[in-house]
XYZ file of C-alpha atoms in Angstrom:
656
model
C 118.647 221.022 165.961
C 121.322 218.490 165.474
C 124.370 221.119 165.526
C 122.617 222.750 168.411
C 122.132 219.899 170.188
C 125.747 219.055 170.149
C 126.607 222.801 171.155
C 124.680 222.702 174.401
C 126.280 219.113 175.484
C 129.735 220.867 175.107
C 128.452 223.775 177.177
C 126.645 221.637 179.742
C 130.281 219.331 180.086
C 132.166 222.122 180.514
C 130.029 223.103 183.673
C 130.254 220.193 184.646
C 134.237 220.175 184.348
C 133.947 223.204 186.262
C 131.620 221.689 188.857
C 134.513 218.816 189.430
C 137.330 221.084 189.348
C 135.926 223.253 192.433
C 135.059 220.213 194.131
C 138.807 219.234 193.769
C 139.859 222.170 194.812
C 137.639 222.898 197.750
C 139.307 219.354 198.625
C 141.991 220.557 198.033
C 140.932 223.640 200.582
C 139.991 221.175 202.932
C 143.503 219.670 203.458
C 145.446 222.597 203.333
C 143.275 223.859 205.813
C 143.685 220.859 208.250
C 147.514 221.114 207.308
C 146.930 224.808 208.787
C 145.556 224.384 211.756
C 147.867 221.747 212.516
C 150.939 224.415 211.909
C 148.544 226.948 214.242
C 147.275 224.674 217.464
C 149.363 222.756 219.660
C 146.439 220.593 221.126
C 146.722 219.745 225.334
C 145.822 215.524 225.120
C 146.818 214.795 229.006
C 144.415 217.038 230.797
C 141.724 216.561 233.453
C 138.371 219.398 233.294
C 136.960 220.527 236.241
C 133.124 219.964 235.242
C 129.724 220.555 236.726
C 127.972 218.903 238.958
C 124.665 219.646 240.488
C 122.389 218.557 243.154
C 119.147 219.631 244.353
C 119.752 222.709 245.472
C 123.442 224.188 243.780
C 125.458 223.377 240.549
C 129.065 223.250 241.793
C 132.190 222.696 239.237
C 133.173 225.031 235.948
C 132.321 226.015 232.419
C 133.550 227.451 229.571
C 131.595 229.492 227.555
C 129.816 227.948 224.408
C 132.915 228.838 221.944
C 135.565 227.985 224.566
C 137.503 230.532 226.391
C 140.567 231.879 225.061
C 143.446 234.130 227.215
C 147.059 234.855 226.901
C 149.375 232.695 229.252
C 151.318 234.005 232.015
C 152.374 231.266 234.347
C 152.548 231.592 237.837
C 155.180 229.803 240.148
C 154.666 232.411 243.147
C 151.593 234.146 244.560
C 153.532 237.462 243.799
C 153.148 236.621 239.679
C 149.679 237.302 240.558
C 149.842 240.891 240.163
C 150.515 240.761 236.390
C 147.529 238.668 235.677
C 145.135 240.737 238.699
C 145.795 244.387 237.719
C 149.188 245.161 236.047
C 149.005 243.181 232.807
C 148.030 245.063 229.767
C 146.347 242.059 227.523
C 143.924 240.657 229.392
C 142.200 238.101 230.097
C 144.972 235.912 230.988
C 144.904 232.107 230.663
C 146.538 231.245 234.223
C 149.356 228.302 234.191
C 149.179 227.692 237.635
C 151.711 225.709 240.153
C 149.785 222.927 241.951
C 151.483 223.839 245.469
C 149.241 227.505 244.788
C 146.200 225.933 244.488
C 144.016 226.530 246.947
C 140.987 228.459 248.463
C 142.921 232.166 248.988
C 144.147 232.048 246.169
C 140.709 230.902 244.087
C 138.668 233.426 245.444
C 141.570 236.254 244.022
C 141.066 234.686 240.404
C 137.127 234.248 241.080
C 136.422 237.885 241.665
C 137.830 239.157 238.438
C 136.982 239.322 234.757
C 140.685 239.557 233.966
C 140.755 235.794 234.067
C 139.633 233.697 231.231
C 140.435 230.345 233.057
C 143.354 228.143 234.373
C 145.263 224.948 233.621
C 147.020 223.598 237.191
C 150.043 221.588 236.862
C 150.654 218.812 239.195
C 152.684 219.451 241.992
C 155.480 217.387 242.426
C 156.084 216.483 245.349
C 152.885 216.431 246.800
C 151.703 219.730 248.897
C 153.408 219.282 252.132
C 150.978 220.644 254.518
C 148.253 218.497 252.647
C 145.074 219.506 250.011
C 141.766 218.041 250.378
C 139.278 219.318 247.674
C 136.457 218.072 249.604
C 134.414 219.911 252.640
C 135.650 219.330 256.094
C 132.571 217.178 257.060
C 131.823 215.071 254.230
C 128.523 213.707 253.327
C 126.778 215.950 256.123
C 122.895 215.837 256.199
C 122.603 212.436 254.404
C 123.862 210.443 257.357
C 122.355 208.973 260.670
C 122.717 212.578 262.300
C 120.459 215.144 262.239
C 118.857 218.525 263.641
C 116.606 215.977 264.865
C 118.538 212.816 265.855
C 121.701 212.954 267.527
C 121.405 216.621 266.948
C 124.940 217.184 268.894
C 126.527 215.172 266.160
C 125.058 216.328 263.503
C 127.080 218.933 260.902
C 130.259 217.607 262.861
C 129.509 219.726 265.756
C 132.157 218.121 267.598
C 134.183 216.381 265.350
C 135.593 218.118 262.068
C 136.749 214.441 260.324
C 138.672 216.797 257.042
C 140.259 219.182 259.117
C 141.873 219.381 255.699
C 139.084 219.848 253.487
C 138.614 223.327 251.676
C 135.720 223.022 249.702
C 136.757 223.802 246.323
C 135.473 221.009 244.735
C 132.009 222.046 245.999
C 132.493 225.672 245.034
C 130.781 227.069 241.348
C 133.388 228.450 238.841
C 132.160 230.315 235.904
C 135.881 229.982 234.162
C 137.024 226.534 232.676
C 139.542 224.718 235.388
C 142.225 221.792 233.156
C 144.590 219.742 235.611
C 148.235 219.126 233.533
C 148.745 215.615 233.744
C 151.772 215.104 231.341
C 154.729 217.364 232.419
C 156.224 217.384 229.243
C 152.614 219.253 227.551
C 153.238 221.517 230.797
C 157.122 222.168 229.842
C 155.635 223.095 226.197
C 153.271 225.476 227.658
C 155.814 227.188 229.965
C 158.287 227.347 226.907
C 155.546 229.308 224.827
C 155.074 231.514 227.327
C 159.281 232.122 228.170
C 159.181 232.679 223.974
C 156.594 235.167 223.214
C 154.888 236.341 226.886
C 158.053 237.543 229.020
C 158.798 241.520 228.619
C 162.305 242.293 228.718
C 163.220 244.341 231.665
C 159.872 244.665 232.803
C 158.447 245.867 230.329
C 155.256 244.823 228.386
C 155.698 241.891 225.811
C 155.131 242.257 222.475
C 152.688 240.683 219.476
C 152.349 237.904 218.340
C 151.898 236.644 222.058
C 151.426 232.419 223.367
C 147.397 231.806 224.066
C 145.704 229.293 225.299
C 141.986 227.647 224.477
C 139.792 225.836 226.687
C 136.684 224.136 225.515
C 134.517 222.959 228.468
C 131.069 224.600 228.340
C 128.378 222.716 230.443
C 124.523 222.006 229.884
C 122.882 221.998 232.534
C 122.671 224.740 235.178
C 121.211 225.793 238.965
C 120.522 222.106 240.434
C 119.418 218.432 239.704
C 116.074 219.786 240.058
C 115.868 222.176 236.860
C 118.474 219.847 234.486
C 115.663 216.921 235.344
C 112.572 219.088 234.597
C 114.574 220.337 231.210
C 115.805 216.828 230.742
C 112.388 215.264 231.537
C 110.549 217.753 229.069
C 112.486 217.193 226.016
C 111.818 213.430 226.114
C 108.083 214.033 226.526
C 107.821 216.495 223.306
C 111.068 216.133 221.544
C 111.098 213.813 218.834
C 115.311 214.436 219.308
C 115.919 214.742 222.967
C 118.702 216.188 224.348
C 119.520 215.435 227.913
C 120.916 217.906 229.518
C 122.351 216.232 232.770
C 122.332 212.542 234.242
C 122.413 211.094 237.893
C 125.924 209.841 239.210
C 125.490 206.076 238.939
C 127.524 203.041 239.488
C 127.249 199.653 241.223
C 127.684 198.264 244.620
C 129.756 194.619 244.073
C 128.297 192.111 246.312
C 128.934 188.409 247.264
C 127.626 186.031 250.303
C 130.209 183.128 251.658
C 127.306 180.925 250.842
C 125.372 180.619 247.440
C 121.641 182.861 247.868
C 119.161 182.821 245.649
C 119.152 186.362 244.172
C 115.649 186.336 242.950
C 114.231 184.795 246.439
C 114.743 186.534 249.971
C 115.711 184.936 252.969
C 113.476 183.749 256.026
C 113.136 186.465 258.804
C 115.217 183.620 261.018
C 118.219 183.610 258.584
C 121.003 185.845 259.963
C 123.887 187.239 258.020
C 127.074 189.034 258.555
C 127.738 192.392 256.353
C 131.571 193.604 255.963
C 131.421 196.580 253.651
C 133.277 199.570 252.269
C 131.869 202.730 251.029
C 131.367 204.948 247.964
C 131.459 208.882 248.613
C 128.676 211.265 247.020
C 126.537 211.288 249.786
C 126.163 207.494 250.241
C 124.848 206.681 246.358
C 125.317 203.401 247.108
C 124.816 202.211 250.609
C 121.258 204.612 250.323
C 119.968 202.388 247.191
C 120.910 199.247 248.864
C 118.687 200.037 251.876
C 116.275 201.752 249.711
C 115.940 197.756 248.039
C 116.144 196.007 250.955
C 113.203 198.019 252.415
C 111.546 197.450 249.117
C 111.578 193.825 249.155
C 114.241 193.928 245.451
C 117.059 192.636 247.449
C 117.633 188.953 249.086
C 118.685 189.811 252.155
C 116.482 192.163 254.248
C 117.046 194.706 256.851
C 115.947 192.239 259.564
C 118.390 189.530 258.408
C 121.438 191.693 259.374
C 123.193 190.288 262.780
C 126.273 193.062 262.806
C 128.092 195.262 260.454
C 131.813 195.516 260.413
C 132.745 198.396 257.985
C 136.807 199.013 256.611
C 137.186 202.929 257.120
C 140.768 204.278 255.384
C 143.096 201.789 257.195
C 146.296 202.429 255.156
C 147.906 205.522 257.202
C 148.007 203.860 260.991
C 150.493 205.253 263.325
C 152.232 202.821 265.096
C 150.186 199.672 265.170
C 146.814 201.205 266.119
C 143.476 200.182 264.693
C 140.391 201.928 265.674
C 137.211 200.960 266.606
C 134.662 203.259 265.922
C 130.985 203.190 267.458
C 127.428 204.712 267.089
C 127.023 206.200 270.702
C 122.996 206.952 269.781
C 121.927 203.409 268.792
C 123.535 201.486 272.019
C 120.980 203.517 274.242
C 119.216 200.474 273.272
C 120.409 198.127 276.020
C 120.306 194.637 273.854
C 122.347 196.839 270.844
C 124.822 198.035 273.447
C 124.907 194.032 274.727
C 125.951 192.979 270.982
C 128.468 195.900 270.439
C 130.151 195.431 273.231
C 130.349 191.496 272.240
C 131.533 192.287 268.716
C 134.341 194.285 270.277
C 135.835 191.720 272.164
C 135.948 189.567 269.173
C 137.886 191.665 267.108
C 140.229 192.440 270.001
C 140.721 188.526 270.506
C 141.063 188.570 266.533
C 144.003 190.841 266.644
C 145.964 188.519 269.352
C 149.417 187.144 267.417
C 148.580 189.481 264.621
C 151.545 191.455 264.153
C 151.740 195.369 263.817
C 148.036 195.349 265.126
C 146.696 196.627 268.253
C 142.995 197.446 268.732
C 141.962 200.258 270.636
C 137.999 201.767 270.625
C 137.969 205.731 269.805
C 135.734 207.639 272.184
C 132.164 206.093 272.097
C 130.938 209.820 273.398
C 132.413 210.759 269.449
C 130.443 210.107 266.357
C 130.541 207.584 263.376
C 133.090 208.895 260.629
C 131.447 209.035 257.016
C 130.384 205.128 256.757
C 127.620 203.090 254.530
C 126.779 202.081 258.155
C 125.292 205.398 259.137
C 122.886 205.001 256.356
C 121.855 201.564 257.495
C 121.241 202.569 261.246
C 119.183 205.449 259.676
C 116.626 202.997 258.663
C 117.256 200.590 261.574
C 119.024 199.718 264.641
C 122.281 197.470 263.864
C 124.855 196.752 265.892
C 127.988 197.444 264.011
C 131.807 198.898 264.226
C 133.753 201.072 261.651
C 137.471 200.521 261.607
C 140.242 203.483 260.473
C 143.534 204.353 261.113
C 142.517 207.759 262.769
C 140.795 207.647 266.304
C 139.660 211.407 265.394
C 139.989 212.982 262.485
C 141.308 211.410 259.233
C 145.268 210.626 259.228
C 144.737 211.001 255.392
C 145.775 214.641 254.483
C 144.810 214.030 250.642
C 141.024 213.033 251.186
C 139.173 213.164 247.985
C 141.965 214.503 245.807
C 144.864 214.410 243.163
C 147.362 213.958 245.381
C 145.435 210.690 247.219
C 147.849 208.257 245.150
C 149.875 204.970 246.018
C 152.926 207.096 246.516
C 151.104 208.931 249.476
C 150.210 205.508 251.676
C 154.182 204.752 251.162
C 153.525 201.910 248.340
C 156.785 202.213 246.540
C 159.164 199.370 244.401
C 162.761 199.029 244.001
C 163.338 200.467 240.322
C 165.340 197.124 238.839
C 161.560 194.859 239.196
C 159.628 193.841 236.386
C 155.901 194.904 236.175
C 155.281 191.134 236.841
C 158.246 191.140 239.728
C 156.427 194.752 241.310
C 153.277 192.797 241.810
C 154.001 190.214 243.912
C 156.813 192.364 245.839
C 155.684 192.549 249.668
C 155.451 196.610 250.442
C 155.447 197.309 254.401
C 152.130 198.872 253.210
C 150.858 195.486 251.812
C 152.096 193.495 254.988
C 150.243 195.947 257.541
C 146.371 196.012 255.465
C 147.241 192.143 255.251
C 147.654 192.463 259.256
C 144.405 194.274 258.806
C 142.916 191.526 256.363
C 143.534 189.030 259.074
C 142.012 190.720 262.097
C 139.044 191.246 259.712
C 138.511 187.605 258.058
C 138.949 186.170 262.078
C 136.392 188.442 263.375
C 133.897 187.641 260.667
C 134.931 184.281 260.918
C 134.102 184.117 264.598
C 130.632 185.616 264.009
C 129.560 183.121 261.427
C 130.134 180.838 264.445
C 133.515 179.600 263.892
C 135.885 178.052 266.366
C 139.266 177.693 265.198
C 139.577 181.444 264.112
C 143.184 181.655 264.105
C 143.731 179.682 261.025
C 142.562 182.090 258.849
C 145.530 184.840 257.721
C 145.558 186.835 254.653
C 148.171 186.197 252.143
C 150.353 189.116 251.900
C 151.108 188.748 248.106
C 147.532 188.778 247.257
C 146.992 191.939 249.365
C 150.313 193.083 246.659
C 148.861 192.496 243.679
C 145.524 194.358 244.484
C 147.325 197.047 245.843
C 149.456 196.953 242.497
C 146.625 196.821 240.565
C 144.341 199.696 242.263
C 146.642 201.916 242.525
C 149.428 201.448 239.921
C 148.817 199.673 237.412
C 145.347 197.469 236.215
C 146.871 196.065 232.897
C 148.901 193.718 235.035
C 148.994 189.656 233.928
C 146.879 188.648 236.652
C 144.147 191.275 236.111
C 143.674 190.184 232.596
C 143.911 186.590 233.439
C 140.581 186.765 235.566
C 138.298 189.944 233.307
C 136.477 188.533 230.522
C 137.750 188.716 227.321
C 135.256 191.943 226.201
C 136.317 193.886 229.397
C 140.380 194.312 229.041
C 139.879 197.129 227.380
C 138.612 198.697 230.722
C 142.384 197.642 232.426
C 143.536 200.837 230.504
C 146.880 201.584 230.386
C 148.002 203.151 234.504
C 146.181 202.920 237.695
C 142.028 202.542 237.456
C 139.435 205.407 237.372
C 137.739 205.356 240.829
C 135.400 208.195 240.342
C 131.384 207.235 240.105
C 130.540 208.503 236.516
C 127.312 208.791 234.543
C 128.357 205.708 232.185
C 128.387 202.494 234.860
C 129.696 200.478 235.830
C 132.868 201.915 235.601
C 136.346 200.716 235.307
C 136.685 200.185 238.878
C 134.010 198.205 239.845
C 133.850 195.433 236.731
C 137.525 194.806 238.299
C 136.666 194.976 241.893
C 133.607 192.059 240.439
C 136.493 189.670 238.353
C 138.743 189.819 241.226
C 136.446 188.974 243.616
C 134.839 186.102 241.390
C 138.439 184.660 240.974
C 139.008 184.824 244.628
C 136.311 183.490 246.351
C 135.098 181.803 242.959
C 135.307 178.387 241.454
C 136.530 176.971 237.700
C 134.085 174.998 236.759
C 134.079 172.584 233.437
C 131.670 174.242 231.485
C 132.803 174.974 228.096
C 132.046 178.519 226.279
C 128.627 178.569 225.105
C 127.276 176.987 228.345
C 129.547 179.212 230.664
C 127.847 182.309 228.947
C 124.051 180.493 228.843
C 124.057 179.072 231.917
C 120.885 177.473 230.931
C 122.699 175.153 228.421
C 124.697 173.453 231.523
C 122.335 170.866 232.889
C 124.000 171.908 236.218
C 124.445 175.173 236.445
C 121.865 177.388 238.685
C 121.765 181.146 237.781
C 119.903 182.188 240.593
C 122.519 180.791 243.406
C 125.727 181.618 240.771
C 127.231 184.031 238.627
C 129.592 182.510 235.536
C 132.047 183.702 233.776
C 133.855 182.917 230.682
C 137.243 185.112 231.346
C 140.556 184.756 229.358
C 142.565 182.315 232.084
C 146.077 182.300 232.487
C 148.549 182.863 230.236
C 149.690 178.882 228.612
C 152.734 177.711 229.859
C 153.948 176.790 225.724
C 153.517 180.617 225.189
C 150.208 180.671 222.863
C 147.779 182.545 224.435
C 146.170 182.569 227.457
C 143.776 179.642 228.654
C 140.155 180.917 229.227
C 138.114 179.069 231.775
C 135.124 179.314 233.621
C 134.296 181.110 236.790
C 131.381 179.776 238.942
C 130.332 182.801 241.985
C 128.871 184.713 243.818
C 129.707 187.945 243.014
C 127.308 190.418 241.799
C 125.806 193.719 240.806
C 123.109 195.663 242.345
C 122.022 199.308 240.912
C 124.126 202.310 242.456
C 121.645 204.723 241.276
C 119.707 207.035 244.019
C 116.564 206.279 244.985
C 115.565 209.718 244.723
C 115.939 208.895 240.846
C 113.477 206.087 240.741
C 111.035 208.168 242.366
C 111.446 211.259 240.427
C 112.237 213.536 243.797
C 114.580 215.085 242.629
C 114.454 217.872 245.518
C 115.270 214.671 247.962
C 116.793 216.088 250.838
C 116.597 212.066 252.005
C 118.558 210.769 249.022
C 121.429 211.895 246.973
C 120.391 214.154 243.918
C 124.030 214.573 242.730
C 124.065 214.443 238.298
C 126.185 215.360 235.533
C 126.062 218.078 233.171
C 126.215 216.765 229.564
C 128.895 218.568 227.223
C 129.955 218.530 223.520
C 133.277 219.222 223.324
C 136.408 219.282 225.912
C 139.428 220.053 225.126
C 142.899 222.273 224.975
C 145.327 223.708 222.866
C 147.705 226.491 222.717
C 148.443 229.452 219.662
C 150.438 232.418 218.546
C 148.027 235.503 218.703
C 148.397 238.674 216.777
C 147.386 242.175 218.153
C 144.450 243.735 218.215
C 145.365 246.248 215.634
C 146.532 242.969 213.179
C 143.512 240.946 213.679
C 140.997 244.470 212.628
C 143.921 244.752 209.754
C 143.223 241.325 208.809
C 139.144 241.528 209.041
C 139.264 244.103 206.834
C 141.307 243.106 204.129
C 139.306 239.504 204.283
C 135.915 241.662 204.146
C 137.148 243.550 201.043
C 138.311 240.491 199.074
C 134.695 238.660 200.112
C 133.121 241.630 198.931
C 135.435 241.905 195.264
C 134.894 238.317 194.966
C 131.162 238.207 195.010
C 130.923 241.633 192.758
C 133.655 239.321 190.243
C 130.918 236.231 190.728
C 128.213 238.430 190.093
C 129.204 239.296 186.803
C 130.783 236.246 185.566
C 127.222 234.856 186.546
C 125.529 237.464 184.328
C 128.130 236.828 181.466
C 128.093 233.269 181.794
C 126.652 232.344 178.120
C 128.921 234.563 176.832
C 132.117 233.703 178.521
C 131.554 229.780 178.616
C 129.426 229.475 175.340
C 132.021 227.298 172.894
C 132.577 228.407 169.268
C 129.608 226.211 166.922
C 131.290 223.780 165.220
C 131.901 223.358 161.375
C 129.133 221.320 159.966
C 126.562 220.229 156.667
C 124.276 222.826 156.233
C 120.590 221.722 155.399
C 118.218 223.115 153.330
C-alpha cells in the first residue's frame, strides 16, 4: 500500500508537470502570436471614423460589418482611377484610398451603388478644396426653427434663401460601408507605399499576390431611427440584468453667466428684465430648445417674460471689407411694439459702431428670414425683439460650414514661424483685430441696452481675442488655459485644437474650457483655502446660490516652482443641453431634436498583406489536416495514458 501510494503520487506529479509545461508553452505561444500580429499588421492610429447618428425617422452615417470589412487597397487620385475599382479590377472588393479633393456627392453616389467597395479611407486635402466643401445641408436646422408650413410658410425650408449653398448633404446620408478620415500624412504615405509596392500591375496587367489590403472596424449597434433604438434600450433596461444600451442622446451643457449674481435656485420677478447675448450649438437647436423648455417649465431662474431683447453672434469671422450685417425676423415685427423695439435695437447697434475701426453696421433685407440661430427657438415660444449679427447679408460666407476644413487656416489665422507657443498666443493677427472690433460694438450695445451712458469707454482687448483664437482653434494646451482650469480637468486640453463636436459624454472638452475661460474673464479671485473653495459651506461669506467656486491651477510661480493655485468666484454656470424630447420620452418628436449616436465596441483600422484565394484555400486545408491528425494522435495518447505515463515501481522491502 505504501509503495502503491508512492507510485500514484509520482504519476500525479508527472501530470502536474505536464500541465505546467503546457501552460508555459501556451503563454509562449500567445506571446509569439502577439509578436507575429505586430509583424503582419500595421495599425492606423490617427483616424477619425464616420459613425452612425439617428433621429426620429432616419439613420445617417456609416458602419462596417460586425467583424470589420476588408478589401484590397486602390489609390484614387483622379476620378478616372475609379474605373479599376468599379469595373476593371480583378480582385474585388476594394478598399479605396481617396484623395480629399475628390470627396464629393457625385463620386460617393457611384461608390454607394456598387458591391465592389468594402470601405473608404479619405486623405485630408491640403490645401483645402478651392471650391469649398460642406457636408451639411443647404437649409441647416430645417423644421426646428420658427419658420414652418403653418408659420411664415414663405420662409420655411429656405424657400427664399438657401443659407448654405455649398451644402452637399453627405453628412446626412447613410452608407453601408465604413468611411475613415486619415488625419496623419505619414500614415497616408505608408498606405500609398504599400499600394505602390504590391498593388500596381506592370504595363496595365493585374498585380500579383500578395496584395496590400486594409481592414476597417466600425460596427454600430443602433439601426433604423431614434424611436427604434431608444425603445430597444428601454426594453433592455427593464428586463435585462445586464442591459445593453444601443444608442445615446446627443447631449452637452449650455454655458451661461450673468453680469450681476443671480440666485440659481430662485426666479426673477416678472418685472425684472435681462438682455441675452448668445451664440449657438448646431444639431437642430439642442441647447437653445432645452433652455427655452426649462424657462417655460420654471426650471431656470430667468423666464421668457424676463427677456427684454436678444442679440446673437452668428458667423462673423469672414467679413468682406468692414460690413457687419444685422438680421431681424419679419414675422415677429408684424407686432407694432416688437417692431419699435427692434428698430431701437438696430439704432443702438449703429451708434455703437461709431468710431470703431473696420466695422460698418448694415441691415440685411428686412423681408428675408433669420439665418439659422438660437434666437429662432426663443421666437418660437414668444415674440422678443432681437437681432442676429453675421458676416454675410445672404448666404454663408463660410464655404466650409461644418466640415473638417472649417479651420483656423481658412479664417486667415496665421503666425510667423519663429514664434514660441506663448508668443503666438499673444500675437495679434488681423482676424483678431477684426473680431475685437466686433466685440467692441457688441459690448457697447449691451452696455447701452443695460442703461449705461458712457458706452465709448467699452473696448475689447485684441490680445485677449488673440488668446481665445489661439486656444480654441490652434493649441488648447497653452499656458493661459492651463492657468484657468482645474487640476483634474487639464487632461481635457489635449494636444491640439479642441473637440467641438457635441457628443454623448458631456460636458465635452470645449464646454469645460468655455466655462472656465468665462469664469476667468468675468469672475474674481477670492481669499479662500482649497477646502473652502471646493466646499463653499465651509466658508462664511460664500454663497453657493449666487456664485460658482473653482479651485484652478493658477499662474506660474515666478520662482519656477510650479503654479500658484487660487479660488475663482464667478457666475459662469452649466445648464443641461439635452433635447426635451428625451425627458418627455417623445422619441419621435417633430417639435424637438431627437438626435442620438449609436454605440459601438471596436473602432480601428489596419493594413496588411493578403495572400491569393488559392493559397488561402491550401493553407486552410493544411491547417484542417494538421488539426484532424492532432486530434487522432491526442485521442490515442489519452487512451494509452496509463501505459505511456506510468513510472516504473521503485524497488523496496517486501512485506510478508
